mmCIF file of C-alpha atoms in Angstrom:
data_model
loop_
_atom_site.group_PDB
_atom_site.id
_atom_site.type_symbol
_atom_site.label_atom_id
_atom_site.label_comp_id
_atom_site.label_asym_id
_atom_site.label_seq_id
_atom_site.Cartn_x
_atom_site.Cartn_y
_atom_site.Cartn_z
ATOM 1 C CA UNK S 23 -25.972 -16.453 22.520
ATOM 2 C CA UNK S 24 -23.025 -18.870 22.534
ATOM 3 C CA UNK S 25 -21.570 -19.267 18.977
ATOM 4 C CA UNK S 26 -18.228 -20.835 17.920
ATOM 5 C CA UNK S 27 -16.834 -21.376 14.390
ATOM 6 C CA UNK S 28 -15.361 -24.618 13.243
ATOM 7 C CA UNK S 29 -13.876 -24.096 10.564
ATOM 8 C CA UNK S 30 -13.321 -27.772 8.620
ATOM 9 C CA UNK S 31 -9.746 -28.560 7.012
ATOM 10 C CA UNK S 32 -7.392 -31.258 6.031
ATOM 11 C CA UNK S 33 -4.214 -30.996 3.750
ATOM 12 C CA UNK S 34 -6.004 -34.218 1.163
ATOM 13 C CA UNK S 35 -7.256 -32.641 -1.840
ATOM 14 C CA UNK S 36 -8.139 -34.611 -5.152
ATOM 15 C CA UNK S 37 -7.871 -31.489 -7.368
ATOM 16 C CA UNK S 38 -5.351 -29.256 -5.298
ATOM 17 C CA UNK S 39 -3.691 -31.478 -2.210
ATOM 18 C CA UNK S 40 -2.314 -29.116 0.418
ATOM 19 C CA UNK S 41 -4.276 -26.374 -0.374
ATOM 20 C CA UNK S 42 -5.291 -24.725 2.610
ATOM 21 C CA UNK S 43 -1.742 -23.872 3.791
ATOM 22 C CA UNK S 44 -0.946 -22.917 -0.021
ATOM 23 C CA UNK S 45 0.603 -19.310 0.231
ATOM 24 C CA UNK S 46 -1.843 -16.560 0.143
ATOM 25 C CA UNK S 47 -1.653 -12.879 0.178
ATOM 26 C CA UNK S 48 1.419 -12.248 3.356
ATOM 27 C CA UNK S 49 0.237 -15.102 4.836
ATOM 28 C CA UNK S 50 -1.351 -18.767 3.435
ATOM 29 C CA UNK S 51 -4.666 -19.723 3.064
ATOM 30 C CA UNK S 52 -6.150 -21.115 6.501
ATOM 31 C CA UNK S 53 -5.199 -17.743 8.066
ATOM 32 C CA UNK S 54 -7.534 -15.550 6.340
ATOM 33 C CA UNK S 55 -10.430 -18.080 7.098
ATOM 34 C CA UNK S 56 -9.105 -17.438 10.504
ATOM 35 C CA UNK S 57 -8.818 -13.722 9.938
ATOM 36 C CA UNK S 58 -12.189 -13.497 8.435
ATOM 37 C CA UNK S 59 -14.051 -15.618 10.957
ATOM 38 C CA UNK S 60 -12.522 -14.201 13.825
ATOM 39 C CA UNK S 61 -14.080 -10.328 12.577
ATOM 40 C CA UNK S 62 -17.922 -12.622 12.665
ATOM 41 C CA UNK S 63 -19.970 -11.354 16.199
ATOM 42 C CA UNK S 64 -20.360 -12.161 18.858
ATOM 43 C CA UNK S 65 -18.054 -15.476 18.186
ATOM 44 C CA UNK S 66 -16.519 -16.718 21.288
ATOM 45 C CA UNK S 67 -14.423 -19.513 19.641
ATOM 46 C CA UNK S 68 -12.603 -19.732 16.726
ATOM 47 C CA UNK S 69 -11.826 -23.936 16.388
ATOM 48 C CA UNK S 70 -10.216 -25.401 13.384
ATOM 49 C CA UNK S 71 -11.323 -28.811 13.448
ATOM 50 C CA UNK S 72 -9.361 -31.857 11.144
ATOM 51 C CA UNK S 73 -8.108 -35.026 10.844
ATOM 52 C CA UNK S 74 -5.385 -37.164 13.272
ATOM 53 C CA UNK S 75 -4.150 -38.354 9.599
ATOM 54 C CA UNK S 76 0.097 -38.011 9.601
ATOM 55 C CA UNK S 77 -0.742 -35.560 6.854
ATOM 56 C CA UNK S 78 -3.039 -32.935 8.566
ATOM 57 C CA UNK S 79 -0.287 -33.073 10.891
ATOM 58 C CA UNK S 80 1.230 -29.446 9.487
ATOM 59 C CA UNK S 81 -2.227 -28.024 11.016
ATOM 60 C CA UNK S 82 -1.999 -28.625 14.160
ATOM 61 C CA UNK S 83 1.405 -27.386 13.571
ATOM 62 C CA UNK S 84 0.299 -24.267 12.305
ATOM 63 C CA UNK S 85 -2.915 -23.664 14.946
ATOM 64 C CA UNK S 86 -0.014 -24.143 17.924
ATOM 65 C CA UNK S 87 2.042 -21.087 16.117
ATOM 66 C CA UNK S 88 -0.463 -19.100 15.675
ATOM 67 C CA UNK S 89 -2.799 -19.505 18.784
ATOM 68 C CA UNK S 90 -5.355 -21.464 17.408
ATOM 69 C CA UNK S 91 -8.292 -23.658 18.830
ATOM 70 C CA UNK S 92 -6.989 -26.584 16.980
ATOM 71 C CA UNK S 93 -9.558 -30.117 17.583
ATOM 72 C CA UNK S 94 -8.281 -32.947 15.439
ATOM 73 C CA UNK S 95 -10.610 -35.951 14.810
ATOM 74 C CA UNK S 96 -11.489 -38.664 11.868
ATOM 75 C CA UNK S 97 -10.710 -38.075 7.975
ATOM 76 C CA UNK S 98 -13.805 -38.829 6.277
ATOM 77 C CA UNK S 99 -16.573 -39.253 8.758
ATOM 78 C CA UNK S 100 -16.437 -35.070 8.680
ATOM 79 C CA UNK S 101 -19.930 -34.830 10.765
ATOM 80 C CA UNK S 102 -18.730 -36.715 13.482
ATOM 81 C CA UNK S 103 -15.804 -34.918 13.603
ATOM 82 C CA UNK S 104 -17.652 -31.629 13.514
ATOM 83 C CA UNK S 105 -20.104 -33.073 16.309
ATOM 84 C CA UNK S 106 -16.969 -34.649 18.349
ATOM 85 C CA UNK S 107 -15.582 -31.156 17.999
ATOM 86 C CA UNK S 108 -18.724 -29.264 19.116
ATOM 87 C CA UNK S 109 -19.339 -30.694 21.737
ATOM 88 C CA UNK S 110 -16.247 -30.145 23.915
ATOM 89 C CA UNK S 111 -16.951 -26.514 23.444
ATOM 90 C CA UNK S 112 -20.920 -27.102 24.329
ATOM 91 C CA UNK S 113 -22.443 -23.919 22.934
ATOM 92 C CA UNK S 114 -25.161 -23.274 21.730
ATOM 93 C CA UNK S 115 -25.371 -22.255 18.173
ATOM 94 C CA UNK S 116 -21.781 -23.113 15.609
ATOM 95 C CA UNK S 117 -21.082 -21.444 12.240
ATOM 96 C CA UNK S 118 -19.672 -24.192 9.396
ATOM 97 C CA UNK S 119 -17.113 -22.897 7.395
ATOM 98 C CA UNK S 120 -14.761 -24.340 5.229
ATOM 99 C CA UNK S 121 -11.134 -23.462 4.605
ATOM 100 C CA UNK S 122 -10.592 -23.296 1.473
ATOM 101 C CA UNK S 123 -12.597 -20.860 1.405
ATOM 102 C CA UNK S 124 -10.126 -17.478 2.214
ATOM 103 C CA UNK S 125 -12.479 -14.597 1.459
ATOM 104 C CA UNK S 126 -15.483 -16.048 3.635
ATOM 105 C CA UNK S 127 -18.052 -13.302 3.769
ATOM 106 C CA UNK S 128 -18.391 -11.766 7.933
ATOM 107 C CA UNK S 129 -20.732 -9.473 7.116
ATOM 108 C CA UNK S 130 -22.833 -12.139 5.656
ATOM 109 C CA UNK S 131 -22.361 -14.235 8.824
ATOM 110 C CA UNK S 132 -22.976 -11.122 11.197
ATOM 111 C CA UNK S 133 -26.690 -11.029 8.705
ATOM 112 C CA UNK S 134 -26.700 -14.651 9.599
ATOM 113 C CA UNK S 135 -26.115 -14.442 13.222
ATOM 114 C CA UNK S 136 -28.990 -11.188 13.437
ATOM 115 C CA UNK S 137 -31.344 -13.516 12.206
ATOM 116 C CA UNK S 138 -30.587 -16.311 14.100
ATOM 117 C CA UNK S 139 -31.089 -13.972 17.396
ATOM 118 C CA UNK S 140 -34.452 -12.397 16.031
ATOM 119 C CA UNK S 141 -35.312 -15.124 15.042
ATOM 120 C CA UNK S 142 -34.425 -18.363 17.281
ATOM 121 C CA UNK S 143 -34.995 -21.888 15.273
ATOM 122 C CA UNK S 144 -32.961 -25.104 14.459
ATOM 123 C CA UNK S 145 -30.655 -23.822 11.327
ATOM 124 C CA UNK S 146 -30.500 -20.174 9.517
ATOM 125 C CA UNK S 147 -31.514 -21.258 5.411
ATOM 126 C CA UNK S 148 -30.619 -18.938 2.792
ATOM 127 C CA UNK S 149 -32.751 -20.131 -0.111
ATOM 128 C CA UNK S 150 -30.491 -18.661 -2.532
ATOM 129 C CA UNK S 151 -28.159 -19.974 -1.839
ATOM 130 C CA UNK S 152 -26.840 -21.694 -5.295
ATOM 131 C CA UNK S 153 -26.830 -17.396 -6.683
ATOM 132 C CA UNK S 154 -24.016 -16.751 -4.039
ATOM 133 C CA UNK S 155 -20.865 -16.309 -4.785
ATOM 134 C CA UNK S 156 -19.150 -19.594 -4.450
ATOM 135 C CA UNK S 157 -16.824 -19.299 -1.482
ATOM 136 C CA UNK S 158 -18.467 -16.688 0.615
ATOM 137 C CA UNK S 159 -21.293 -19.099 2.340
ATOM 138 C CA UNK S 160 -21.698 -19.935 6.240
ATOM 139 C CA UNK S 161 -23.819 -21.961 8.151
ATOM 140 C CA UNK S 162 -25.218 -21.487 11.229
ATOM 141 C CA UNK S 163 -27.234 -24.514 13.273
ATOM 142 C CA UNK S 164 -27.713 -25.333 16.631
ATOM 143 C CA UNK S 165 -26.071 -28.037 18.718
ATOM 144 C CA UNK S 166 -29.448 -29.518 19.559
ATOM 145 C CA UNK S 167 -29.919 -30.292 15.639
ATOM 146 C CA UNK S 168 -26.266 -31.002 15.288
ATOM 147 C CA UNK S 169 -26.340 -33.612 17.784
ATOM 148 C CA UNK S 170 -30.122 -35.059 16.043
ATOM 149 C CA UNK S 171 -28.096 -34.972 12.818
ATOM 150 C CA UNK S 172 -24.888 -36.741 13.953
ATOM 151 C CA UNK S 173 -27.576 -39.005 15.361
ATOM 152 C CA UNK S 174 -30.275 -39.705 12.666
ATOM 153 C CA UNK S 175 -27.631 -39.897 9.576
ATOM 154 C CA UNK S 176 -26.496 -43.267 8.461
ATOM 155 C CA UNK S 177 -25.194 -41.951 4.683
ATOM 156 C CA UNK S 178 -22.398 -40.875 3.217
ATOM 157 C CA UNK S 179 -23.091 -38.191 2.019
ATOM 158 C CA UNK S 180 -24.428 -37.027 5.411
ATOM 159 C CA UNK S 181 -21.597 -37.732 6.758
ATOM 160 C CA UNK S 182 -19.175 -35.941 4.536
ATOM 161 C CA UNK S 183 -21.189 -32.560 3.992
ATOM 162 C CA UNK S 184 -22.147 -32.534 7.701
ATOM 163 C CA UNK S 185 -25.404 -30.559 7.690
ATOM 164 C CA UNK S 186 -26.941 -31.994 4.249
ATOM 165 C CA UNK S 187 -29.082 -34.415 6.514
ATOM 166 C CA UNK S 188 -31.377 -30.806 7.332
ATOM 167 C CA UNK S 189 -31.688 -29.473 3.379
ATOM 168 C CA UNK S 190 -32.878 -33.555 2.345
ATOM 169 C CA UNK S 191 -35.647 -33.604 5.407
ATOM 170 C CA UNK S 192 -35.956 -29.829 5.861
ATOM 171 C CA UNK S 193 -39.633 -30.990 7.638
ATOM 172 C CA UNK S 194 -37.606 -32.285 10.672
ATOM 173 C CA UNK S 195 -35.904 -29.071 11.248
ATOM 174 C CA UNK S 196 -37.177 -25.288 12.214
ATOM 175 C CA UNK S 197 -36.007 -22.805 9.756
ATOM 176 C CA UNK S 198 -35.212 -19.384 9.966
ATOM 177 C CA UNK S 199 -35.183 -18.274 6.890
ATOM 178 C CA UNK S 200 -32.061 -15.350 5.339
ATOM 179 C CA UNK S 201 -32.331 -12.808 2.535
ATOM 180 C CA UNK S 202 -29.100 -12.416 0.622
ATOM 181 C CA UNK S 203 -27.941 -9.665 -0.122
ATOM 182 C CA UNK S 204 -27.632 -8.519 -4.237
ATOM 183 C CA UNK S 205 -24.084 -7.191 -4.022
ATOM 184 C CA UNK S 206 -22.790 -11.056 -3.132
ATOM 185 C CA UNK S 207 -25.181 -12.994 -6.240
ATOM 186 C CA UNK S 208 -22.985 -13.666 -8.840
ATOM 187 C CA UNK S 209 -23.312 -17.730 -8.595
ATOM 188 C CA UNK S 210 -20.521 -16.869 -12.041
ATOM 189 C CA UNK S 211 -18.031 -15.874 -10.034
ATOM 190 C CA UNK S 212 -15.992 -18.461 -7.610
ATOM 191 C CA UNK S 213 -13.525 -16.717 -5.274
ATOM 192 C CA UNK S 214 -13.254 -20.653 -3.394
ATOM 193 C CA UNK S 215 -9.511 -23.015 -3.964
ATOM 194 C CA UNK S 216 -9.803 -25.997 -5.537
ATOM 195 C CA UNK S 217 -8.402 -26.123 -8.092
ATOM 196 C CA UNK S 218 -5.071 -24.484 -9.309
ATOM 197 C CA UNK S 219 -7.572 -21.662 -11.639
ATOM 198 C CA UNK S 220 -9.419 -21.181 -8.427
ATOM 199 C CA UNK S 221 -5.857 -20.666 -6.337
ATOM 200 C CA UNK S 222 -4.273 -18.528 -8.670
ATOM 201 C CA UNK S 223 -7.393 -15.854 -8.970
ATOM 202 C CA UNK S 224 -7.569 -16.064 -4.968
ATOM 203 C CA UNK S 225 -3.517 -15.075 -4.777
ATOM 204 C CA UNK S 226 -4.332 -12.135 -7.580
ATOM 205 C CA UNK S 227 -7.453 -10.711 -5.162
ATOM 206 C CA UNK S 228 -4.650 -11.368 -2.121
ATOM 207 C CA UNK S 229 -1.984 -9.646 -3.782
ATOM 208 C CA UNK S 230 -4.645 -7.067 -4.915
ATOM 209 C CA UNK S 231 -5.226 -6.480 -0.374
ATOM 210 C CA UNK S 232 -2.080 -7.466 -0.201
ATOM 211 C CA UNK S 233 -1.350 -6.973 3.717
ATOM 212 C CA UNK S 234 -5.325 -6.335 3.984
ATOM 213 C CA UNK S 235 -7.564 -9.278 5.603
ATOM 214 C CA UNK S 236 -10.464 -7.757 5.982
ATOM 215 C CA UNK S 237 -11.270 -6.244 3.107
ATOM 216 C CA UNK S 238 -15.810 -6.354 1.515
ATOM 217 C CA UNK S 239 -16.658 -9.347 -0.362
ATOM 218 C CA UNK S 240 -18.558 -7.315 -2.567
ATOM 219 C CA UNK S 241 -15.379 -5.011 -3.181
ATOM 220 C CA UNK S 242 -13.824 -8.713 -4.697
ATOM 221 C CA UNK S 243 -17.323 -8.720 -6.809
ATOM 222 C CA UNK S 244 -16.820 -5.399 -7.859
ATOM 223 C CA UNK S 245 -13.271 -5.924 -8.758
ATOM 224 C CA UNK S 246 -13.973 -9.613 -10.785
ATOM 225 C CA UNK S 247 -16.340 -7.400 -12.794
ATOM 226 C CA UNK S 248 -14.470 -4.931 -13.332
ATOM 227 C CA UNK S 249 -11.457 -7.077 -14.444
ATOM 228 C CA UNK S 250 -12.952 -9.947 -16.201
ATOM 229 C CA UNK S 251 -9.794 -11.346 -17.909
ATOM 230 C CA UNK S 252 -9.413 -12.406 -13.897
ATOM 231 C CA UNK S 253 -12.156 -13.308 -13.330
ATOM 232 C CA UNK S 254 -12.196 -16.006 -16.582
ATOM 233 C CA UNK S 255 -9.275 -18.160 -14.630
ATOM 234 C CA UNK S 256 -11.863 -20.145 -12.947
ATOM 235 C CA UNK S 257 -15.427 -19.449 -14.714
ATOM 236 C CA UNK S 258 -14.915 -23.017 -16.335
ATOM 237 C CA UNK S 259 -14.699 -24.830 -12.943
ATOM 238 C CA UNK S 260 -17.198 -26.950 -12.173
ATOM 239 C CA UNK S 261 -18.378 -27.817 -8.321
ATOM 240 C CA UNK S 262 -17.641 -31.281 -7.631
ATOM 241 C CA UNK S 263 -21.548 -32.929 -7.200
ATOM 242 C CA UNK S 264 -22.714 -34.350 -4.059
ATOM 243 C CA UNK S 265 -22.990 -37.748 -4.293
#
């Protein structure tokens, strides 16, 4: 299986501008995402896909200085950016990750790859997505399915959320269903970065494991469960709805 990871990243954010390059631990948010994605097996390339806007130049510069592949495309049409990026590398499958999730779960990603290897299809579906701890998710989709989504999508929500079309029209895609380990099913916990409160929590986790980027996600969850005063920092934050 020829698999690549495409990490969507941009400096613009309505709630926390510049978050992907904010300091975290001994590096920055994007570095955590990239390094954890490199642990997904087998992955041929990890690519950061950002926009061509001047404000996203720092992302491209960071990638260049850290020898990370970077693709630049449309800002608002993330689906187009994703598809155009994938075309350059011509993979069989793409793992989609967002750059505001510094603790993306590479163990869960490996389970997702294994599920696709055992039951090849268009897309891996996690039916427990609503129960998953926020910030650990990955998506695995075939290049051919992504191409079909790109050709069929017309609504803004499809262009912004890349794979959303496949969830709205599941009958058009062959699915592989995966079961999520109970150890990461804590929907009240947030380990993503969308607000200052999220950043504070993730910074405390990164400081607790400073110098280490490969800690298991279930270890992080266990720590938050043992320290509810930390988990409460962003417990009130509501995820923005898909429009």
